[in-house]
Short mmCIF file of C-alpha atoms in Angstrom, two decimals:
data_model
loop_
_atom_site.label_atom_id
_atom_site.label_comp_id
_atom_site.label_asym_id
_atom_site.label_seq_id
_atom_site.Cartn_x
_atom_site.Cartn_y
_atom_site.Cartn_z
CA MET N 1 29.99 13.39 45.76
CA THR N 2 31.02 13.19 42.12
CA THR N 3 33.72 10.88 40.83
CA GLU N 4 35.98 13.88 40.22
CA SER N 5 35.46 15.15 43.78
CA GLN N 6 36.21 11.71 45.21
CA ALA N 7 39.43 11.49 43.18
CA SER N 8 40.45 14.96 44.33
CA ALA N 9 39.79 14.03 47.97
CA GLU N 10 41.93 10.91 47.62
CA LEU N 11 44.84 13.00 46.37
CA ARG N 12 44.70 15.51 49.21
CA ALA N 13 47.25 15.17 51.99
CA GLY N 14 46.19 14.65 55.58
CA PRO N 15 47.67 15.57 59.00
CA ARG N 16 50.41 12.92 58.75
CA GLU N 17 51.74 14.42 55.51
CA TRP N 18 51.79 17.94 56.97
CA LEU N 19 53.66 16.68 60.04
CA GLY N 20 56.00 14.90 57.65
CA LEU N 21 56.61 18.20 55.86
CA PHE N 22 57.84 19.63 59.16
CA VAL N 23 60.34 16.77 59.35
CA LEU N 24 61.51 17.49 55.80
CA THR N 25 62.17 21.13 56.65
CA LEU N 26 64.84 20.16 59.20
CA PRO N 27 67.55 19.04 56.75
CA THR N 28 66.55 21.87 54.40
CA ILE N 29 67.25 24.53 57.04
CA LEU N 30 70.40 22.73 58.13
CA LEU N 31 71.95 22.51 54.66
CA ALA N 32 71.26 26.21 54.10
CA LEU N 33 72.94 26.97 57.42
CA ASP N 34 75.91 24.79 56.59
CA ALA N 35 76.44 26.61 53.30
CA THR N 36 77.03 29.94 55.08
CA VAL N 37 78.53 29.38 58.51
CA LEU N 38 81.93 27.99 57.46
CA ASN N 39 82.96 31.25 55.80
CA LEU N 40 82.64 32.96 59.16
CA ALA N 41 84.78 30.29 60.84
CA VAL N 42 87.68 30.56 58.36
CA PRO N 43 89.80 32.94 60.50
CA SER N 44 89.44 30.72 63.58
CA ILE N 45 90.20 27.56 61.60
CA SER N 46 93.28 29.23 60.10
CA ALA N 47 94.59 30.15 63.54
CA ASP N 48 93.96 26.69 65.01
CA LEU N 49 94.78 24.21 62.22
CA LYS N 50 97.25 26.46 60.34
CA PRO N 51 96.30 25.22 56.85
CA SER N 52 98.09 26.41 53.74
CA SER N 53 96.16 28.74 51.45
CA THR N 54 95.42 25.81 49.14
CA GLN N 55 94.21 23.61 51.99
CA LEU N 56 92.00 26.39 53.31
CA LEU N 57 90.47 26.89 49.87
CA TRP N 58 89.74 23.18 49.50
CA SER N 59 88.19 22.97 52.98
CA VAL N 60 85.66 25.57 51.83
CA ASP N 61 85.14 24.43 48.23
CA ILE N 62 85.11 20.64 48.54
CA TYR N 63 81.65 20.66 50.12
CA GLY N 64 80.01 22.35 47.13
CA PHE N 65 81.98 20.24 44.66
CA MET N 66 80.80 16.98 46.22
CA ILE N 67 77.18 18.11 46.46
CA ALA N 68 77.16 19.17 42.80
CA GLY N 69 78.89 15.98 41.69
CA PHE N 70 76.64 13.53 43.51
CA LEU N 71 73.19 15.17 43.24
CA VAL N 72 72.16 13.40 40.03
CA THR N 73 73.39 10.02 41.27
CA MET N 74 71.73 10.35 44.68
CA GLY N 75 68.45 11.60 43.23
CA THR N 76 68.25 8.61 40.90
CA LEU N 77 69.44 6.25 43.65
CA GLY N 78 66.52 7.40 45.80
CA ASP N 79 64.13 6.50 42.99
CA ARG N 80 65.56 2.97 43.09
CA ILE N 81 66.15 2.10 46.76
CA GLY N 82 63.53 4.39 48.30
CA ARG N 83 63.62 8.08 49.12
CA ARG N 84 62.98 7.66 52.83
CA LYS N 85 65.74 5.07 53.10
CA LEU N 86 68.19 7.34 51.27
CA LEU N 87 67.19 10.28 53.50
CA MET N 88 67.96 8.27 56.64
CA ILE N 89 71.28 6.99 55.28
CA GLY N 90 72.23 10.54 54.38
CA ALA N 91 71.15 11.88 57.77
CA LEU N 92 73.29 9.31 59.59
CA GLY N 93 76.29 10.03 57.39
CA PHE N 94 75.86 13.80 57.67
CA GLY N 95 75.72 13.62 61.46
CA ILE N 96 78.88 11.48 61.66
CA ALA N 97 80.72 13.72 59.20
CA SER N 98 79.71 16.80 61.22
CA ILE N 99 81.26 15.32 64.37
CA ILE N 100 84.46 14.47 62.47
CA ALA N 101 84.65 18.01 61.09
CA ALA N 102 84.10 19.55 64.51
CA LYS N 103 86.87 17.41 66.02
CA ALA N 104 89.32 17.81 63.12
CA THR N 105 92.92 18.10 64.26
CA SER N 106 94.51 18.73 60.86
CA PRO N 107 93.61 20.43 57.58
CA GLU N 108 93.53 17.06 55.82
CA MET N 109 91.03 15.70 58.34
CA LEU N 110 88.80 18.75 57.90
CA ILE N 111 88.91 18.49 54.10
CA ALA N 112 87.97 14.79 54.24
CA ALA N 113 85.11 15.52 56.63
CA ARG N 114 83.83 18.33 54.43
CA ALA N 115 83.95 16.01 51.39
CA LEU N 116 81.85 13.45 53.30
CA LEU N 117 79.45 16.22 54.30
CA GLY N 118 79.04 17.11 50.63
CA ILE N 119 78.39 13.52 49.54
CA THR N 120 75.85 12.88 52.30
CA GLY N 121 74.34 16.33 51.82
CA ALA N 122 73.66 15.39 48.20
CA THR N 123 71.30 12.66 49.48
CA LEU N 124 69.25 15.05 51.61
CA MET N 125 68.04 17.78 49.23
CA PRO N 126 66.67 15.65 46.36
CA SER N 127 65.17 13.22 48.88
CA THR N 128 63.22 15.96 50.67
CA LEU N 129 61.95 17.53 47.45
CA ALA N 130 61.01 14.18 45.89
CA LEU N 131 59.15 13.11 49.04
CA ILE N 132 57.22 16.39 49.00
CA SER N 133 56.21 15.67 45.40
CA ASN N 134 55.01 12.19 46.36
CA MET N 135 53.27 13.15 49.61
CA PHE N 136 51.42 16.16 48.18
CA GLN N 137 49.85 15.01 44.93
CA ASP N 138 47.14 17.65 44.98
CA ALA N 139 48.32 20.66 42.96
CA ARG N 140 47.34 23.34 45.44
CA GLN N 141 48.75 21.48 48.44
CA ARG N 142 52.00 20.70 46.65
CA GLY N 143 52.42 24.39 45.83
CA VAL N 144 51.97 25.30 49.48
CA ALA N 145 54.36 22.53 50.59
CA ILE N 146 57.07 23.66 48.16
CA SER N 147 56.61 27.26 49.32
CA VAL N 148 57.24 26.05 52.88
CA TRP N 149 60.33 24.18 51.65
CA VAL N 150 61.65 27.31 49.91
CA THR N 151 60.85 29.43 52.95
CA CYS N 152 62.78 27.13 55.27
CA PHE N 153 65.78 27.18 52.96
CA SER N 154 65.59 30.98 53.06
CA VAL N 155 65.39 30.95 56.84
CA GLY N 156 68.58 28.89 56.98
CA ILE N 157 70.40 31.29 54.66
CA ALA N 158 69.17 34.26 56.71
CA VAL N 159 69.99 33.05 60.21
CA GLY N 160 73.25 31.33 59.20
CA PRO N 161 75.51 34.39 59.52
CA VAL N 162 73.78 35.54 62.72
CA LEU N 163 73.80 32.13 64.41
CA GLY N 164 77.30 31.34 63.16
CA GLY N 165 78.61 34.67 64.44
CA ALA N 166 77.06 34.05 67.86
CA LEU N 167 78.51 30.54 68.11
CA LEU N 168 81.97 31.73 67.11
CA GLU N 169 81.77 34.50 69.67
CA TRP N 170 80.93 32.14 72.54
CA PHE N 171 82.40 28.77 71.51
CA TRP N 172 85.18 27.27 69.37
CA TRP N 173 84.96 26.95 65.58
CA GLY N 174 83.86 23.30 65.68
CA SER N 175 80.55 24.32 67.22
CA VAL N 176 79.25 25.44 63.82
CA PHE N 177 79.44 21.84 62.62
CA LEU N 178 77.85 20.34 65.73
CA LEU N 179 74.62 22.19 64.94
CA ALA N 180 73.79 19.33 62.60
CA VAL N 181 74.03 16.51 65.14
CA PRO N 182 70.83 17.02 67.19
CA VAL N 183 68.89 17.79 64.01
CA MET N 184 70.02 14.53 62.40
CA VAL N 185 69.19 12.56 65.56
CA VAL N 186 65.63 13.94 65.52
CA LEU N 187 65.37 13.20 61.81
CA LEU N 188 66.45 9.58 62.27
CA ILE N 189 63.90 9.06 65.06
CA VAL N 190 60.81 10.62 63.48
CA THR N 191 61.36 9.80 59.79
CA PRO N 192 60.19 6.14 60.03
CA ILE N 193 57.12 7.30 61.94
CA LEU N 194 55.92 10.21 59.82
CA LEU N 195 57.35 9.74 56.34
CA PRO N 196 56.10 7.07 53.93
CA GLU N 197 58.46 5.22 51.60
CA TYR N 198 58.39 5.84 47.86
CA LYS N 199 60.43 4.23 45.10
CA ASP N 200 60.10 3.17 41.50
CA PRO N 201 58.95 -0.48 41.57
CA ASP N 202 60.09 -1.02 37.99
CA ALA N 203 63.50 0.64 38.27
CA GLY N 204 66.41 -1.16 36.67
CA ARG N 205 69.94 -1.48 37.97
CA LEU N 206 71.98 1.63 38.66
CA ASP N 207 74.34 2.12 35.71
CA LEU N 208 77.76 2.57 37.31
CA ALA N 209 79.32 3.84 34.08
CA SER N 210 76.75 6.66 34.03
CA VAL N 211 77.54 7.48 37.66
CA VAL N 212 81.24 7.81 36.84
CA LEU N 213 80.52 9.86 33.71
CA SER N 214 78.24 12.21 35.67
CA LEU N 215 80.97 12.79 38.26
CA VAL N 216 83.72 13.43 35.70
CA THR N 217 81.34 15.81 33.92
CA VAL N 218 80.10 17.89 36.85
CA LEU N 219 83.24 18.10 39.00
CA PRO N 220 85.64 19.40 36.30
CA VAL N 221 83.05 21.88 35.00
CA ILE N 222 82.31 23.28 38.48
CA TYR N 223 86.03 23.44 39.28
CA GLY N 224 86.82 25.06 35.94
CA ILE N 225 84.16 27.72 36.42
CA LYS N 226 85.40 28.47 39.92
CA ARG N 227 89.02 28.56 38.75
CA LEU N 228 87.98 30.94 35.96
CA ALA N 229 86.38 33.27 38.50
CA GLU N 230 89.42 33.28 40.79
CA HIS N 231 92.32 33.38 38.32
CA GLY N 232 90.80 34.36 34.99
CA PRO N 233 91.25 32.42 31.72
CA GLY N 234 94.15 30.01 31.94
CA VAL N 235 95.29 26.57 30.89
CA VAL N 236 93.93 24.88 34.02
CA ALA N 237 90.53 26.58 33.94
CA ILE N 238 89.92 26.12 30.22
CA GLY N 239 91.39 22.60 30.23
CA THR N 240 89.18 21.33 33.05
CA LEU N 241 86.11 22.91 31.46
CA LEU N 242 86.82 21.18 28.15
CA VAL N 243 87.44 17.84 29.87
CA GLY N 244 84.15 18.14 31.73
CA LEU N 245 82.23 19.09 28.60
CA LEU N 246 83.71 16.16 26.63
CA PHE N 247 82.68 13.72 29.34
CA GLY N 248 79.29 15.46 29.37
CA VAL N 249 78.79 14.63 25.71
CA ALA N 250 79.69 11.00 26.44
CA PHE N 251 77.24 11.01 29.37
CA VAL N 252 74.37 12.31 27.20
CA LEU N 253 75.06 9.78 24.45
CA ARG N 254 75.04 6.93 26.96
CA GLN N 255 71.75 8.08 28.53
CA ARG N 256 70.09 8.04 25.11
CA LYS N 257 71.05 4.38 24.64
CA LEU N 258 69.96 3.08 28.04
CA ALA N 259 66.48 1.67 28.63
CA ASP N 260 66.65 2.90 32.24
CA PRO N 261 68.98 5.93 32.22
CA LEU N 262 70.54 7.64 35.22
CA LEU N 263 69.12 10.95 33.94
CA ASP N 264 65.82 11.01 32.03
CA LEU N 265 66.70 13.38 29.17
CA SER N 266 63.17 13.16 27.75
CA LEU N 267 62.07 15.54 30.50
CA PHE N 268 63.82 18.35 28.62
CA SER N 269 61.37 17.98 25.75
CA ASN N 270 58.71 19.30 28.12
CA ARG N 271 58.71 23.08 27.55
CA ALA N 272 57.49 23.91 31.05
CA PHE N 273 60.20 21.75 32.61
CA SER N 274 63.08 23.10 30.52
CA THR N 275 61.97 26.75 30.79
CA ALA N 276 61.47 26.55 34.56
CA LEU N 277 64.86 24.86 34.98
CA LEU N 278 66.59 27.54 32.87
CA VAL N 279 64.96 30.41 34.75
CA LEU N 280 65.78 28.80 38.10
CA THR N 281 69.40 28.13 37.15
CA LEU N 282 70.19 31.61 35.86
CA GLY N 283 67.95 33.54 38.26
CA LEU N 284 69.32 31.89 41.38
CA GLY N 285 72.83 31.96 39.93
CA LEU N 286 72.79 35.74 39.46
CA MET N 287 71.32 36.27 42.91
CA GLY N 288 73.84 33.91 44.50
CA GLY N 289 76.73 35.52 42.66
CA LEU N 290 75.72 39.01 43.76
CA TYR N 291 75.08 37.82 47.33
CA LEU N 292 78.78 37.01 47.71
CA PHE N 293 79.79 40.57 46.83
CA ILE N 294 77.01 42.16 48.88
CA THR N 295 78.31 40.40 51.99
CA GLN N 296 81.79 41.73 51.18
CA TYR N 297 80.35 45.22 50.72
CA LEU N 298 78.67 45.08 54.12
CA GLN N 299 81.83 43.94 55.91
CA LEU N 300 84.67 45.58 53.97
CA VAL N 301 83.04 48.76 52.64
CA GLU N 302 80.57 49.51 55.42
CA GLY N 303 82.87 48.00 58.07
CA LEU N 304 80.22 45.81 59.72
CA THR N 305 80.96 42.68 61.78
CA PRO N 306 79.74 39.36 60.33
CA MET N 307 76.87 39.29 62.81
CA LYS N 308 75.76 42.85 62.03
CA ALA N 309 76.10 42.17 58.31
CA GLY N 310 73.83 39.17 58.78
CA LEU N 311 71.29 41.33 60.60
CA TRP N 312 71.20 43.80 57.70
CA LEU N 313 70.39 40.86 55.39
CA LEU N 314 67.41 39.78 57.51
CA PRO N 315 64.92 42.23 55.87
CA ALA N 316 65.57 40.61 52.50
CA ALA N 317 65.13 37.15 53.98
CA GLY N 318 61.90 38.27 55.65
CA ALA N 319 60.61 39.58 52.32
CA LEU N 320 61.46 36.25 50.66
CA ILE N 321 59.62 34.33 53.37
CA ILE N 322 56.48 36.48 53.03
CA ALA N 323 56.52 36.38 49.23
CA SER N 324 57.08 32.61 49.20
CA SER N 325 54.11 32.13 51.51
CA LEU N 326 51.82 34.24 49.33
CA THR N 327 52.88 32.79 45.98
CA PRO N 328 50.66 29.65 45.97
CA ALA N 329 47.53 31.75 46.59
CA VAL N 330 48.44 34.20 43.81
CA ALA N 331 49.22 31.34 41.39
CA GLN N 332 45.72 29.97 41.95
CA ARG N 333 44.30 32.98 40.08
CA ILE N 334 47.13 34.12 37.80
CA ARG N 335 49.11 31.97 35.36
CA PRO N 336 52.51 30.89 36.75
CA GLY N 337 54.39 32.40 33.80
CA TYR N 338 52.88 35.80 34.47
CA VAL N 339 53.53 35.55 38.23
CA VAL N 340 57.17 34.53 37.72
CA GLY N 341 57.81 37.05 34.94
CA GLY N 342 56.09 39.94 36.71
CA SER N 343 57.89 39.31 39.98
CA LEU N 344 61.26 39.07 38.22
CA PHE N 345 60.75 42.62 36.98
CA LEU N 346 60.59 43.57 40.66
CA SER N 347 64.03 41.96 41.02
CA VAL N 348 65.22 44.02 38.05
CA LEU N 349 64.27 47.16 39.97
CA GLY N 350 66.27 45.89 42.94
CA TYR N 351 69.35 45.30 40.80
CA VAL N 352 68.98 48.81 39.34
CA LEU N 353 68.89 50.32 42.85
CA ILE N 354 72.16 48.58 43.73
CA THR N 355 73.78 50.15 40.66
CA LEU N 356 73.16 53.51 42.36
CA ALA N 357 74.81 52.61 45.69
CA ASP N 358 78.12 54.30 46.47
CA SER N 359 80.96 53.55 48.86
CA THR N 360 80.10 56.14 51.50
CA GLY N 361 76.33 56.06 51.95
CA GLY N 362 75.05 53.19 49.88
CA LEU N 363 73.77 50.93 52.67
CA PRO N 364 70.07 51.98 52.50
CA LEU N 365 69.93 51.60 48.72
CA LEU N 366 71.70 48.24 48.88
CA VAL N 367 69.38 46.86 51.57
CA ILE N 368 66.22 48.07 49.78
CA GLY N 369 67.53 46.73 46.48
CA PHE N 370 68.28 43.33 47.97
CA VAL N 371 64.82 43.21 49.56
CA LEU N 372 63.30 43.76 46.09
CA ILE N 373 65.59 41.12 44.55
CA TYR N 374 64.60 38.52 47.14
CA THR N 375 60.92 39.41 46.84
CA GLY N 376 61.10 39.06 43.08
CA ILE N 377 62.81 35.68 43.02
CA SER N 378 60.45 34.08 45.56
CA PRO N 379 57.70 33.14 43.06
CA MET N 380 60.39 31.87 40.69
CA MET N 381 61.76 29.56 43.38
CA VAL N 382 58.34 28.25 44.45
CA LEU N 383 56.60 27.93 41.07
CA GLY N 384 59.75 27.03 39.14
CA THR N 385 60.54 24.20 41.53
CA ASP N 386 56.92 23.02 41.39
CA LEU N 387 56.96 23.00 37.58
CA VAL N 388 60.26 21.09 37.45
CA VAL N 389 59.27 18.43 39.97
CA GLY N 390 55.60 18.31 38.98
CA SER N 391 56.43 17.73 35.31
CA ALA N 392 58.06 14.39 36.12
CA PRO N 393 56.16 11.15 36.70
CA PRO N 394 56.11 10.10 40.39
CA GLU N 395 58.70 7.36 39.90
CA ARG N 396 61.14 9.96 38.48
CA ALA N 397 60.58 12.64 41.14
CA GLY N 398 64.01 12.06 42.69
CA SER N 399 65.75 12.49 39.36
CA ALA N 400 63.79 15.68 38.61
CA ALA N 401 64.55 17.07 42.07
CA ALA N 402 68.24 16.32 41.57
CA MET N 403 68.22 18.19 38.25
CA SER N 404 66.67 21.19 39.97
CA GLU N 405 69.35 21.14 42.69
CA THR N 406 72.18 20.55 40.22
CA GLY N 407 70.95 23.45 38.13
CA MET N 408 71.11 25.66 41.21
CA GLU N 409 74.71 24.59 41.94
CA PHE N 410 75.73 25.26 38.33
CA GLY N 411 73.88 28.56 38.33
CA ILE N 412 75.58 29.84 41.47
CA ALA N 413 78.98 28.77 40.16
CA LEU N 414 78.29 30.59 36.88
CA GLY N 415 76.94 33.62 38.72
CA ILE N 416 79.99 33.92 40.93
CA ALA N 417 82.33 33.37 37.98
CA GLY N 418 80.58 35.78 35.63
CA LEU N 419 79.76 38.58 38.04
CA GLY N 420 83.01 37.99 39.91
CA SER N 421 85.00 38.55 36.75
CA VAL N 422 83.22 41.88 36.25
CA VAL N 423 83.76 43.04 39.83
CA THR N 424 87.41 41.96 39.79
CA ALA N 425 88.18 43.60 36.43
CA VAL N 426 86.66 46.94 37.44
CA TYR N 427 88.26 46.83 40.87
CA ARG N 428 91.77 46.12 39.57
CA GLU N 429 91.57 48.77 36.87
CA ASP N 430 90.29 51.48 39.24
CA ILE N 431 92.54 50.66 42.18
CA GLY N 432 95.59 50.38 39.91
CA ALA N 433 95.15 53.99 38.87
CA ALA N 434 94.84 55.09 42.52
CA LEU N 435 97.89 53.29 43.97
CA SER N 436 100.76 55.48 45.04
CA SER N 437 104.08 54.99 43.28
CA ASP N 438 105.72 54.99 46.72
CA LEU N 439 103.95 51.81 47.72
CA PRO N 440 106.22 48.71 47.73
CA ALA N 441 105.58 46.33 44.84
CA SER N 442 104.44 43.45 47.07
CA ALA N 443 102.00 45.69 48.95
CA ALA N 444 100.69 47.13 45.67
CA ASP N 445 100.09 43.62 44.31
CA THR N 446 98.23 42.63 47.48
CA ALA N 447 96.06 45.75 47.36
CA ARG N 448 95.38 45.25 43.65
CA ASP N 449 94.36 41.61 44.14
CA THR N 450 91.31 41.97 46.41
CA LEU N 451 89.51 44.47 48.60
CA ALA N 452 90.45 42.38 51.65
CA GLY N 453 94.10 42.66 50.60
CA ALA N 454 93.78 46.44 50.25
CA ASP N 455 92.19 46.59 53.69
CA ALA N 456 95.16 44.71 55.18
CA VAL N 457 97.71 46.92 53.41
CA ALA N 458 95.86 50.06 54.52
CA GLY N 459 95.99 48.81 58.11
CA GLU N 460 99.74 48.35 57.87
CA LEU N 461 100.27 51.79 56.34
CA GLY N 462 98.07 53.63 58.82
CA GLY N 463 97.61 57.40 58.86
CA PRO N 464 96.35 59.44 55.89
CA ALA N 465 98.06 57.15 53.34
CA GLY N 466 96.25 54.10 54.67
CA ALA N 467 92.90 55.91 54.79
CA GLU N 468 93.36 57.18 51.24
CA LEU N 469 94.16 53.69 49.96
CA LEU N 470 91.18 52.17 51.74
CA ASP N 471 88.79 54.82 50.39
CA ALA N 472 90.05 54.24 46.84
CA ALA N 473 89.74 50.45 47.22
CA ARG N 474 86.20 50.70 48.58
CA GLU N 475 85.20 53.01 45.75
CA ALA N 476 86.74 50.68 43.16
CA PHE N 477 84.97 47.64 44.62
CA THR N 478 81.64 49.47 44.72
CA SER N 479 82.04 50.50 41.07
CA GLY N 480 82.52 46.83 40.16
CA LEU N 481 79.46 45.88 42.21
CA ASN N 482 77.42 48.58 40.44
CA LEU N 483 78.34 47.28 36.99
CA ALA N 484 77.77 43.63 37.94
CA SER N 485 74.33 44.52 39.29
CA GLY N 486 73.51 46.37 36.07
CA ILE N 487 74.44 43.32 33.99
CA ALA N 488 72.33 41.12 36.26
CA ALA N 489 69.38 43.50 35.78
CA VAL N 490 69.55 43.10 32.00
CA ILE N 491 69.78 39.29 32.17
CA VAL N 492 66.94 38.99 34.70
CA ALA N 493 64.76 41.22 32.51
CA GLY N 494 65.38 38.73 29.70
CA LEU N 495 64.44 35.83 32.00
CA ALA N 496 61.24 37.64 32.98
CA ILE N 497 60.22 37.98 29.33
CA ALA N 498 61.14 34.34 28.66
CA ALA N 499 59.00 33.18 31.59
CA ILE N 500 56.00 35.20 30.40
CA VAL N 501 56.28 34.00 26.79
CA LEU N 502 57.34 30.37 27.25
CA LEU N 503 55.18 29.55 30.28
CA ARG N 504 52.04 31.37 29.16
CA HIS N 505 50.42 28.02 28.25
CA VAL N 506 50.56 26.78 31.86
CA PRO N 507 47.17 27.62 33.42
CA ALA N 508 46.57 29.12 36.84
CA GLY N 509 45.95 26.61 39.62
CA LYS N 510 42.21 27.18 39.62
CA ASP N 511 41.97 26.67 35.86
CA ALA N 512 44.28 23.64 36.05
CA GLU N 513 42.02 21.98 38.60
CA GLU N 514 38.99 22.52 36.38
CA GLU N 515 40.82 21.08 33.36
CA ALA N 516 42.20 18.16 35.41
CA ALA N 517 38.65 17.30 36.49
CA GLY N 518 37.53 17.06 32.84
CA PRO N 519 36.69 13.71 31.22
CA ASP N 520 39.81 13.70 29.02
CA GLU N 521 42.31 14.11 31.83
CA THR N 522 44.14 10.89 32.65
CA ASP N 523 47.53 12.02 33.87
CA GLY N 524 46.73 11.43 37.56
CA PRO N 525 48.75 13.15 40.27
CA ASN N 526 50.99 15.18 38.01
CA ALA N 527 48.06 16.69 36.12
CA ALA N 528 48.33 19.29 38.85
CA THR N 529 50.77 21.33 36.85
CA GLY N 530 47.97 21.85 34.34
CA ALA N 531 46.45 20.18 31.34
CA ALA N 532 48.91 22.11 29.21
CA LEU N 533 51.77 20.08 30.67
CA ALA N 534 50.01 16.87 29.74
CA ASN N 535 49.86 18.04 26.15
CA GLU N 536 53.56 18.93 25.93
CA PRO N 537 55.48 17.16 23.17
CA ALA N 538 56.93 13.88 24.44
CA ALA N 539 55.18 14.33 27.78
CA ALA N 540 57.19 13.38 30.82
CA GLY N 541 54.66 10.73 31.80
CA ASP N 542 55.41 8.85 28.57
CA SER N 543 59.17 8.84 29.05
CA ARG N 544 59.24 5.18 29.77
#
């Protein structure tokens, strides 16, 4: 056996690592489930706890805010104290918070529990992804492992509405939170047995000032974007965005001065890293933004129950699972940039199909279009995540994973805000022209605000007048969805071209292995992303 073959064999994962990957899929599926099931439980929570509209909004939103705010800190903390240790701490906290949420007796108690779920949830995602990067140092195996990770996240998103609908049909609303408890118990038992510990032995102290600056950067920006989507430009939305951006500048300046920063900004000088992160952020953001309005279309335009709406989304999830599983094999022969770019053009076709859907018979087009969108983004999720995490040195894997997750949170917030503004503007303009002058002002305002409001007003009116209002509202909403999907198609086409052009230097897996085995290759485990990554300006491995 040659020296190169021996080195390759040493890098390859064994049965323990593959069993450990199964353990890491548990929190991944759970967090995806938790992101979807609460929306279904909102009516039951409203009837039981009687929250105000503001309290109800915060009970939903606080989870995402806390995850986004703490991802960078938790990812870097895992690099310092150990990723397995952080995963177990997060699992314990998430289980306890889930029980508190399920037993909440007041809106304030539920909001506090959801905040704790967000903070502890922020420990789980970067820990799982960083551990995968450390456990699977062989390029081909890491690609397969990340595809499994992406697939499991997709499974959670897919079965969330179906499982949540079933639980709410048979049990009380708190049951959707108790799903997490047995999973966290299993995780706490098997993690010390199957998962090794990894941390940066030379890490310095955690800079608390950077932690605070990261929080006061991310939280106001996410809140401002969400406020912008819900209420349009205003003093609060613009003010919070500006505050967040100002603190963001201060955060960046501080990171540049620190010998051991909270966020390693030198990673952005790696073209593969920055391009993959950009494509992931915007690609997932557009998909996530459109997903929100597709679920509304299924329930409020097609009139499906939450469970049936979830079933109609299963074909898309199945396509994503299949495509994610096939991506590592394809990327062995074809350059990642070409795989990502080519598949994104498939998503463009899906977005175009949704622009053709109407309010009376658009379900087949919408389902086929969403299947194509999910199929097209699968390689982006698998290969993009691999490029982001694989570009970082092993001791910075947690920080890189956190940046990937934070980018996703920002992307989805931007997607909902941007596409939501389009859908809302078109809806309000079209429905305003269709409202009867005989309709009371308060009812007209409610119908003009949202499709759900128009549905409620139509129910109160009844008869031909109610049916006419509902038809007009559904048509207006669908027109907004059509335009938003068209805009998404144009942006995704741009991302596809960017991926092909900017990632063309990253070799296919087979070629990367041959280059990594050459006499000049010294980058070790992370050479798996290709010799081209090692030759990037200010390579990530030299960031220290």
